[in-house]
PDB file of C-alpha atoms in Angstrom:
ATOM      1  CA  MET A   1      -4.991  53.443  50.791  1.00  0.00           C
ATOM      2  CA  SER A   2      -1.834  52.136  49.077  1.00  0.00           C
ATOM      3  CA  ASP A   3      -1.781  51.103  45.435  1.00  0.00           C
ATOM      4  CA  ARG A   4       0.376  47.962  46.154  1.00  0.00           C
ATOM      5  CA  PRO A   5      -2.278  45.535  47.190  1.00  0.00           C
ATOM      6  CA  LEU A   6      -4.130  46.632  44.063  1.00  0.00           C
ATOM      7  CA  ALA A   7      -1.130  46.128  41.719  1.00  0.00           C
ATOM      8  CA  ALA A   8      -0.104  42.896  43.489  1.00  0.00           C
ATOM      9  CA  ASP A   9      -3.846  41.736  42.994  1.00  0.00           C
ATOM     10  CA  GLY A  10      -3.914  42.638  39.246  1.00  0.00           C
ATOM     11  CA  LEU A  11      -0.743  40.848  38.792  1.00  0.00           C
ATOM     12  CA  GLY A  12      -1.843  37.747  40.463  1.00  0.00           C
ATOM     13  CA  ARG A  13      -4.914  37.717  38.766  1.00  0.00           C
ATOM     14  CA  ARG A  14      -3.112  37.925  35.216  1.00  0.00           C
ATOM     15  CA  ARG A  15      -0.664  34.917  36.242  1.00  0.00           C
ATOM     16  CA  TYR A  16      -4.088  32.994  37.175  1.00  0.00           C
ATOM     17  CA  LEU A  17      -5.830  33.316  33.899  1.00  0.00           C
ATOM     18  CA  GLN A  18      -2.411  32.571  32.100  1.00  0.00           C
ATOM     19  CA  ALA A  19      -1.803  29.615  34.006  1.00  0.00           C
ATOM     20  CA  THR A  20      -5.270  28.344  33.899  1.00  0.00           C
ATOM     21  CA  GLY A  21      -5.162  28.959  30.136  1.00  0.00           C
ATOM     22  CA  ALA A  22      -2.239  26.963  29.584  1.00  0.00           C
ATOM     23  CA  ALA A  23      -3.807  24.177  31.731  1.00  0.00           C
ATOM     24  CA  ALA A  24      -6.812  24.178  29.638  1.00  0.00           C
ATOM     25  CA  LEU A  25      -4.758  23.892  26.466  1.00  0.00           C
ATOM     26  CA  ALA A  26      -2.745  21.031  27.749  1.00  0.00           C
ATOM     27  CA  THR A  27      -5.793  19.436  28.779  1.00  0.00           C
ATOM     28  CA  ALA A  28      -7.581  19.540  24.985  1.00  0.00           C
ATOM     29  CA  GLY A  29      -4.343  18.274  23.555  1.00  0.00           C
ATOM     30  CA  LEU A  30      -4.357  15.248  26.118  1.00  0.00           C
ATOM     31  CA  ALA A  31      -7.923  14.507  25.122  1.00  0.00           C
ATOM     32  CA  GLY A  32      -7.124  14.652  21.328  1.00  0.00           C
ATOM     33  CA  CYS A  33      -4.252  12.262  21.723  1.00  0.00           C
ATOM     34  CA  VAL A  34      -6.109   9.877  24.004  1.00  0.00           C
ATOM     35  CA  GLY A  35      -9.157   9.812  21.870  1.00  0.00           C
ATOM     36  CA  THR A  36      -7.464   8.690  18.536  1.00  0.00           C
ATOM     37  CA  ALA A  37      -8.864   5.360  17.555  1.00  0.00           C
ATOM     38  CA  THR A  38      -6.739   2.822  15.703  1.00  0.00           C
ATOM     39  CA  GLY A  39      -7.021  -0.576  14.090  1.00  0.00           C
ATOM     40  CA  THR A  40      -4.601  -2.934  12.489  1.00  0.00           C
ATOM     41  CA  LEU A  41      -3.646  -3.341   8.978  1.00  0.00           C
ATOM     42  CA  ALA A  42      -2.017  -6.602   8.105  1.00  0.00           C
ATOM     43  CA  THR A  43      -0.843  -7.177   4.472  1.00  0.00           C
ATOM     44  CA  ARG A  44      -0.750 -10.232   2.600  1.00  0.00           C
ATOM     45  CA  VAL A  45       0.369 -11.361  -0.990  1.00  0.00           C
ATOM     46  CA  THR A  46      -0.509 -14.431  -3.124  1.00  0.00           C
ATOM     47  CA  ASP A  47      -0.606 -15.505  -6.348  1.00  0.00           C
ATOM     48  CA  GLN A  48      -2.818 -16.415  -9.339  1.00  0.00           C
ATOM     49  CA  PRO A  49      -1.790 -18.949 -11.357  1.00  0.00           C
ATOM     50  CA  ALA A  50      -1.433 -17.234 -14.690  1.00  0.00           C
ATOM     51  CA  ASP A  51       2.140 -18.533 -16.297  1.00  0.00           C
ATOM     52  CA  ILE A  52       3.589 -19.326 -12.825  1.00  0.00           C
ATOM     53  CA  ALA A  53       3.725 -22.641 -14.131  1.00  0.00           C
ATOM     54  CA  ASP A  54       6.846 -21.522 -16.240  1.00  0.00           C
ATOM     55  CA  PHE A  55       8.873 -20.929 -13.153  1.00  0.00           C
ATOM     56  CA  GLU A  56      11.178 -22.690 -10.684  1.00  0.00           C
ATOM     57  CA  SER A  57      11.120 -19.733  -8.654  1.00  0.00           C
ATOM     58  CA  LEU A  58       9.732 -16.354  -8.702  1.00  0.00           C
ATOM     59  CA  VAL A  59      11.004 -14.335  -5.589  1.00  0.00           C
ATOM     60  CA  VAL A  60       9.652 -10.712  -5.006  1.00  0.00           C
ATOM     61  CA  THR A  61      11.114  -8.230  -2.954  1.00  0.00           C
ATOM     62  CA  ILE A  62       8.960  -5.563  -1.162  1.00  0.00           C
ATOM     63  CA  GLU A  63      10.214  -2.674   0.641  1.00  0.00           C
ATOM     64  CA  GLY A  64       7.048  -0.908   1.827  1.00  0.00           C
ATOM     65  CA  ILE A  65       3.419   0.007   0.797  1.00  0.00           C
ATOM     66  CA  TRP A  66       1.758   3.167  -0.121  1.00  0.00           C
ATOM     67  CA  LEU A  67      -1.713   3.830   0.966  1.00  0.00           C
ATOM     68  CA  GLY A  68      -4.432   6.056  -0.677  1.00  0.00           C
ATOM     69  CA  PRO A  69      -6.686   8.021   1.858  1.00  0.00           C
ATOM     70  CA  GLU A  70      -9.714   9.558   0.243  1.00  0.00           C
ATOM     71  CA  GLY A  71      -8.743  12.172  -2.621  1.00  0.00           C
ATOM     72  CA  ALA A  72      -5.185  10.500  -2.500  1.00  0.00           C
ATOM     73  CA  GLU A  73      -3.486   9.807  -6.090  1.00  0.00           C
ATOM     74  CA  SER A  74      -1.870   6.895  -7.200  1.00  0.00           C
ATOM     75  CA  GLY A  75       0.507   8.310  -9.530  1.00  0.00           C
ATOM     76  CA  ALA A  76      -0.088   4.783 -11.541  1.00  0.00           C
ATOM     77  CA  ASP A  77      -1.450   4.057 -15.199  1.00  0.00           C
ATOM     78  CA  GLY A  78      -4.856   2.752 -14.222  1.00  0.00           C
ATOM     79  CA  GLY A  79      -4.995   0.536 -17.537  1.00  0.00           C
ATOM     80  CA  ASP A  80      -1.806  -1.235 -16.607  1.00  0.00           C
ATOM     81  CA  GLN A  81      -2.486  -1.620 -12.989  1.00  0.00           C
ATOM     82  CA  THR A  82      -6.123  -3.065 -13.426  1.00  0.00           C
ATOM     83  CA  GLY A  83      -5.040  -5.301 -16.476  1.00  0.00           C
ATOM     84  CA  ASP A  84      -6.509  -8.832 -16.978  1.00  0.00           C
ATOM     85  CA  ALA A  85      -4.051 -11.107 -16.009  1.00  0.00           C
ATOM     86  CA  ASP A  86      -6.348 -14.100 -16.033  1.00  0.00           C
ATOM     87  CA  GLY A  87      -5.924 -15.502 -19.576  1.00  0.00           C
ATOM     88  CA  ALA A  88      -3.097 -16.441 -21.939  1.00  0.00           C
ATOM     89  CA  ALA A  89      -4.837 -14.795 -25.120  1.00  0.00           C
ATOM     90  CA  ASN A  90      -5.220 -11.513 -22.895  1.00  0.00           C
ATOM     91  CA  SER A  91      -2.194 -11.627 -21.431  1.00  0.00           C
ATOM     92  CA  ASP A  92      -0.451 -11.646 -25.035  1.00  0.00           C
ATOM     93  CA  ASP A  93      -2.596  -8.734 -26.249  1.00  0.00           C
ATOM     94  CA  GLY A  94      -1.755  -7.169 -22.851  1.00  0.00           C
ATOM     95  CA  GLY A  95       1.612  -7.816 -23.542  1.00  0.00           C
ATOM     96  CA  ASP A  96       1.847  -6.209 -26.946  1.00  0.00           C
ATOM     97  CA  GLN A  97      -0.254  -2.886 -25.083  1.00  0.00           C
ATOM     98  CA  THR A  98       2.289  -2.856 -22.426  1.00  0.00           C
ATOM     99  CA  ASP A  99       5.313  -3.091 -24.731  1.00  0.00           C
ATOM    100  CA  ASP A 100       3.577   0.026 -26.784  1.00  0.00           C
ATOM    101  CA  GLY A 101       2.667   1.549 -23.772  1.00  0.00           C
ATOM    102  CA  GLY A 102       6.288   1.317 -22.604  1.00  0.00           C
ATOM    103  CA  ASP A 103       7.426   3.216 -26.041  1.00  0.00           C
ATOM    104  CA  GLN A 104       4.817   5.526 -25.372  1.00  0.00           C
ATOM    105  CA  THR A 105       5.977   6.106 -21.582  1.00  0.00           C
ATOM    106  CA  ASP A 106       9.419   6.764 -23.055  1.00  0.00           C
ATOM    107  CA  ASP A 107       8.259   9.214 -25.602  1.00  0.00           C
ATOM    108  CA  SER A 108       5.815  11.030 -23.436  1.00  0.00           C
ATOM    109  CA  GLY A 109       8.235  10.120 -20.957  1.00  0.00           C
ATOM    110  CA  ASP A 110      10.039  12.871 -19.644  1.00  0.00           C
ATOM    111  CA  GLN A 111       6.927  13.443 -17.646  1.00  0.00           C
ATOM    112  CA  THR A 112       6.522   9.771 -17.233  1.00  0.00           C
ATOM    113  CA  ASP A 113      10.205   8.965 -16.287  1.00  0.00           C
ATOM    114  CA  ASP A 114       9.927  12.181 -13.869  1.00  0.00           C
ATOM    115  CA  SER A 115       6.696  10.626 -12.619  1.00  0.00           C
ATOM    116  CA  GLY A 116       8.602   7.268 -12.120  1.00  0.00           C
ATOM    117  CA  ASP A 117      11.314   9.005 -10.236  1.00  0.00           C
ATOM    118  CA  GLN A 118       8.743  10.822  -8.101  1.00  0.00           C
ATOM    119  CA  THR A 119       6.950   7.578  -7.563  1.00  0.00           C
ATOM    120  CA  ASP A 120       9.870   6.101  -6.318  1.00  0.00           C
ATOM    121  CA  ASP A 121      11.261   8.915  -4.183  1.00  0.00           C
ATOM    122  CA  GLY A 122       8.755   9.610  -1.622  1.00  0.00           C
ATOM    123  CA  ASP A 123      10.574  13.038  -1.005  1.00  0.00           C
ATOM    124  CA  ASP A 124      10.171  14.511  -4.416  1.00  0.00           C
ATOM    125  CA  GLU A 125       7.712  17.734  -4.338  1.00  0.00           C
ATOM    126  CA  SER A 126       5.673  16.195  -7.083  1.00  0.00           C
ATOM    127  CA  GLU A 127       5.143  12.859  -5.141  1.00  0.00           C
ATOM    128  CA  PRO A 128       1.325  11.935  -6.225  1.00  0.00           C
ATOM    129  CA  ALA A 129      -0.874  13.955  -3.787  1.00  0.00           C
ATOM    130  CA  GLY A 130      -1.855  12.671  -0.668  1.00  0.00           C
ATOM    131  CA  ARG A 131      -0.728   9.240  -0.716  1.00  0.00           C
ATOM    132  CA  GLU A 132       1.205   7.828   2.408  1.00  0.00           C
ATOM    133  CA  TYR A 133       4.207   5.630   2.408  1.00  0.00           C
ATOM    134  CA  LEU A 134       5.146   3.264   5.149  1.00  0.00           C
ATOM    135  CA  GLU A 135       8.385   1.456   4.719  1.00  0.00           C
ATOM    136  CA  PHE A 136       9.000  -1.883   6.238  1.00  0.00           C
ATOM    137  CA  ASP A 137      11.553  -2.394   9.108  1.00  0.00           C
ATOM    138  CA  GLU A 138      13.340  -4.681   6.500  1.00  0.00           C
ATOM    139  CA  PRO A 139      12.502  -5.862   3.269  1.00  0.00           C
ATOM    140  CA  GLN A 140      10.142  -8.656   2.939  1.00  0.00           C
ATOM    141  CA  GLU A 141      10.629 -11.699   0.123  1.00  0.00           C
ATOM    142  CA  ALA A 142       7.969 -13.553  -1.081  1.00  0.00           C
ATOM    143  CA  ASP A 143       8.254 -16.593  -3.750  1.00  0.00           C
ATOM    144  CA  LEU A 144       5.307 -16.700  -6.043  1.00  0.00           C
ATOM    145  CA  VAL A 145       5.666 -20.194  -7.021  1.00  0.00           C
ATOM    146  CA  ARG A 146       4.914 -21.061  -3.244  1.00  0.00           C
ATOM    147  CA  LEU A 147       1.825 -18.947  -2.982  1.00  0.00           C
ATOM    148  CA  GLN A 148      -0.547 -20.927  -5.157  1.00  0.00           C
ATOM    149  CA  ASP A 149      -3.985 -22.636  -4.058  1.00  0.00           C
ATOM    150  CA  GLY A 150      -4.812 -19.834  -1.679  1.00  0.00           C
ATOM    151  CA  GLU A 151      -1.343 -19.843   0.348  1.00  0.00           C
ATOM    152  CA  THR A 152      -0.581 -16.171   1.554  1.00  0.00           C
ATOM    153  CA  ARG A 153       2.128 -14.668   3.111  1.00  0.00           C
ATOM    154  CA  LEU A 154       2.061 -11.981   5.914  1.00  0.00           C
ATOM    155  CA  ILE A 155       4.301  -9.046   4.528  1.00  0.00           C
ATOM    156  CA  ASP A 156       3.455  -6.426   7.009  1.00  0.00           C
ATOM    157  CA  GLU A 157       1.075  -5.786  10.139  1.00  0.00           C
ATOM    158  CA  ARG A 158       0.805  -2.430  11.968  1.00  0.00           C
ATOM    159  CA  GLU A 159      -1.743  -0.309  13.913  1.00  0.00           C
ATOM    160  CA  LEU A 160      -2.928   2.914  12.054  1.00  0.00           C
ATOM    161  CA  SER A 161      -5.565   5.541  12.654  1.00  0.00           C
ATOM    162  CA  VAL A 162      -8.693   4.330  11.599  1.00  0.00           C
ATOM    163  CA  GLY A 163     -10.041   5.768   8.048  1.00  0.00           C
ATOM    164  CA  THR A 164     -11.136   4.722   4.606  1.00  0.00           C
ATOM    165  CA  TYR A 165      -8.116   4.073   1.982  1.00  0.00           C
ATOM    166  CA  GLN A 166      -8.879   3.994  -1.891  1.00  0.00           C
ATOM    167  CA  PHE A 167      -5.760   1.840  -2.842  1.00  0.00           C
ATOM    168  CA  LEU A 168      -3.113   0.024  -1.637  1.00  0.00           C
ATOM    169  CA  GLN A 169       0.424  -0.227  -3.559  1.00  0.00           C
ATOM    170  CA  LEU A 170       3.272  -2.417  -3.175  1.00  0.00           C
ATOM    171  CA  ASP A 171       6.770  -0.903  -3.285  1.00  0.00           C
ATOM    172  CA  VAL A 172       8.506  -3.666  -5.141  1.00  0.00           C
ATOM    173  CA  SER A 173      12.337  -2.905  -5.628  1.00  0.00           C
ATOM    174  CA  ALA A 174      13.367  -6.448  -7.202  1.00  0.00           C
ATOM    175  CA  VAL A 175      12.221  -9.381  -8.963  1.00  0.00           C
ATOM    176  CA  ASP A 176      14.095 -12.383  -9.269  1.00  0.00           C
ATOM    177  CA  GLY A 177      12.814 -15.160 -11.498  1.00  0.00           C
ATOM    178  CA  THR A 178      14.316 -18.333 -12.727  1.00  0.00           C
ATOM    179  CA  LEU A 179      12.572 -20.510 -15.309  1.00  0.00           C
ATOM    180  CA  SER A 180      11.613 -24.129 -14.973  1.00  0.00           C
ATOM    181  CA  GLY A 181      14.643 -25.076 -17.125  1.00  0.00           C
ATOM    182  CA  GLY A 182      16.971 -23.049 -14.912  1.00  0.00           C
ATOM    183  CA  ASP A 183      17.159 -19.945 -17.252  1.00  0.00           C
ATOM    184  CA  GLU A 184      17.053 -16.601 -15.688  1.00  0.00           C
ATOM    185  CA  ALA A 185      13.808 -14.817 -16.417  1.00  0.00           C
ATOM    186  CA  THR A 186      13.035 -11.355 -17.579  1.00  0.00           C
ATOM    187  CA  VAL A 187      10.116 -10.008 -15.225  1.00  0.00           C
ATOM    188  CA  ASP A 188       8.819  -6.434 -15.395  1.00  0.00           C
ATOM    189  CA  LEU A 189       6.488  -4.228 -13.462  1.00  0.00           C
ATOM    190  CA  PRO A 190       3.725  -2.341 -15.214  1.00  0.00           C
ATOM    191  CA  GLY A 191       5.311   0.768 -16.455  1.00  0.00           C
ATOM    192  CA  ASN A 192       8.093   0.322 -13.687  1.00  0.00           C
ATOM    193  CA  ALA A 193       5.470   1.643 -11.342  1.00  0.00           C
ATOM    194  CA  PRO A 194       4.538   0.442  -8.030  1.00  0.00           C
ATOM    195  CA  LEU A 195       2.021  -2.579  -8.216  1.00  0.00           C
ATOM    196  CA  THR A 196      -1.483  -0.800  -7.589  1.00  0.00           C
ATOM    197  CA  PHE A 197      -4.303  -2.407  -6.183  1.00  0.00           C
ATOM    198  CA  ASN A 198      -7.278  -0.288  -6.676  1.00  0.00           C
ATOM    199  CA  GLU A 199      -9.554  -1.730  -3.607  1.00  0.00           C
ATOM    200  CA  THR A 200     -11.481   0.511  -1.245  1.00  0.00           C
ATOM    201  CA  PHE A 201     -10.919  -0.895   2.456  1.00  0.00           C
ATOM    202  CA  GLU A 202     -11.450   0.438   5.904  1.00  0.00           C
ATOM    203  CA  VAL A 203      -9.098   0.474   8.884  1.00  0.00           C
ATOM    204  CA  ARG A 204     -11.778   0.082  11.807  1.00  0.00           C
ATOM    205  CA  GLU A 205     -11.251   0.573  15.361  1.00  0.00           C
ATOM    206  CA  ASN A 206     -10.294  -2.184  17.511  1.00  0.00           C
ATOM    207  CA  THR A 207     -10.235  -4.422  14.229  1.00  0.00           C
ATOM    208  CA  GLN A 208      -7.988  -6.038  11.881  1.00  0.00           C
ATOM    209  CA  THR A 209      -8.027  -5.499   8.310  1.00  0.00           C
ATOM    210  CA  THR A 210      -6.677  -8.061   6.289  1.00  0.00           C
ATOM    211  CA  PHE A 211      -5.615  -6.916   2.659  1.00  0.00           C
ATOM    212  CA  THR A 212      -4.535  -9.712   0.536  1.00  0.00           C
ATOM    213  CA  ALA A 213      -2.855  -8.278  -2.653  1.00  0.00           C
ATOM    214  CA  ASP A 214      -3.124 -11.071  -5.500  1.00  0.00           C
ATOM    215  CA  PHE A 215      -0.555 -10.759  -8.465  1.00  0.00           C
ATOM    216  CA  ALA A 216       0.695 -13.044 -11.405  1.00  0.00           C
ATOM    217  CA  PRO A 217       3.339 -13.292 -13.763  1.00  0.00           C
ATOM    218  CA  VAL A 218       2.162 -12.995 -17.468  1.00  0.00           C
ATOM    219  CA  ARG A 219       3.992 -14.156 -20.315  1.00  0.00           C
ATOM    220  CA  ARG A 220       4.287 -11.541 -23.316  1.00  0.00           C
ATOM    221  CA  GLY A 221       5.185 -12.185 -27.027  1.00  0.00           C
ATOM    222  CA  THR A 222       8.560 -11.118 -26.327  1.00  0.00           C
ATOM    223  CA  GLY A 223       9.573 -14.180 -24.004  1.00  0.00           C
ATOM    224  CA  SER A 224       9.653 -11.868 -21.017  1.00  0.00           C
ATOM    225  CA  TYR A 225       7.066 -11.467 -18.212  1.00  0.00           C
ATOM    226  CA  LEU A 226       4.884  -8.734 -16.729  1.00  0.00           C
ATOM    227  CA  LEU A 227       4.038  -8.997 -13.186  1.00  0.00           C
ATOM    228  CA  ARG A 228       0.364  -7.771 -12.770  1.00  0.00           C
ATOM    229  CA  PRO A 229      -2.054  -7.408 -10.434  1.00  0.00           C
ATOM    230  CA  VAL A 230      -5.050  -9.374 -10.170  1.00  0.00           C
ATOM    231  CA  PRO A 231      -7.910  -7.241  -9.160  1.00  0.00           C
ATOM    232  CA  SER A 232     -10.527 -10.307  -9.237  1.00  0.00           C
ATOM    233  CA  GLY A 233      -8.214 -11.957  -6.562  1.00  0.00           C
ATOM    234  CA  ILE A 234      -7.893  -8.797  -4.057  1.00  0.00           C
ATOM    235  CA  GLU A 235      -9.433  -9.812  -0.601  1.00  0.00           C
ATOM    236  CA  VAL A 236     -10.292  -7.815   2.122  1.00  0.00           C
ATOM    237  CA  SER A 237     -11.528  -9.046   5.297  1.00  0.00           C
ATOM    238  CA  TYR A 238     -12.283  -7.849   8.900  1.00  0.00           C
ATOM    239  CA  ASP A 239     -11.933  -9.413  12.445  1.00  0.00           C
ATOM    240  CA  THR A 240     -12.088  -7.727  15.902  1.00  0.00           C
ATOM    241  CA  GLU A 241      -8.750  -8.137  17.594  1.00  0.00           C
ATOM    242  CA  SER A 242     -10.138 -10.733  20.151  1.00  0.00           C
ATOM    243  CA  GLY A 243     -10.356 -12.926  17.011  1.00  0.00           C
ATOM    244  CA  ASP A 244     -14.161 -13.093  16.836  1.00  0.00           C
ATOM    245  CA  GLY A 245     -16.174 -11.503  13.925  1.00  0.00           C
ATOM    246  CA  ASP A 246     -16.498  -7.771  14.204  1.00  0.00           C
ATOM    247  CA  ALA A 247     -20.056  -6.323  14.220  1.00  0.00           C
ATOM    248  CA  ASP A 248     -20.377  -7.309  10.480  1.00  0.00           C
ATOM    249  CA  GLY A 249     -19.597 -10.777  11.405  1.00  0.00           C
ATOM    250  CA  GLY A 250     -16.005 -10.781  10.403  1.00  0.00           C
ATOM    251  CA  ASP A 251     -16.965  -9.745   6.871  1.00  0.00           C
ATOM    252  CA  THR A 252     -15.338 -10.100   3.586  1.00  0.00           C
ATOM    253  CA  ASP A 253     -15.168  -7.490   1.339  1.00  0.00           C
ATOM    254  CA  GLY A 254     -13.904  -7.115  -2.522  1.00  0.00           C
ATOM    255  CA  ASN A 255     -13.548  -9.785  -4.789  1.00  0.00           C
ATOM    256  CA  GLU A 256     -12.423 -13.305  -3.962  1.00  0.00           C
ATOM    257  CA  SER A 257     -10.084 -15.545  -6.322  1.00  0.00           C
TER     258      SER A 257
END
């Protein structure tokens, strides 16, 4: 009996196993892609009163957002980011603390300055671990003078994989303030860092999550202003994409102003 049929049979079997194995891997990969659940995140901004009455206009330019999945680091000073911007007395104290903090930042500051650069530069190897940067197609501008009494402005809306996030940060590239008398105002960010909103939220399947970031200008003793997040004004709401309330009835999480 010739060995050729056996060799041919063995070769055919090997080719068959290779082909079926590749097909199985392809099917598994396709199933993984198809099975990824997504939801929508809509990011809005608004303004608490604080010292906004001093301004004729206060235009904030936002380039993108950072999101903090579980375990991510914000790279921000929690004290500056979650300070109380609700009262003038507190704002003056906060201003002094912020000024002192600024000196400390400069003194401690090769680390802080480096951290600032790392925060701004998403490509730096020392970028705070785990956070995700989402750049807008084009910068978004919001005049905070027009965003009072519950008015909000949509700055971004996108589809994301479902998940839980610990914080949201605004990448503010410019703040242009004009006072009521026509003079230009000096408005700083806390530590020149992103505006950080420490509020846990979810992206749910087939649901639109609306995260409203609330911040306000606070006058400091130096005559300049500090743009600060208002933790008590952060609002997170969930609605199914059909427009009806979700399983939780279109619930609202977080704090409302």
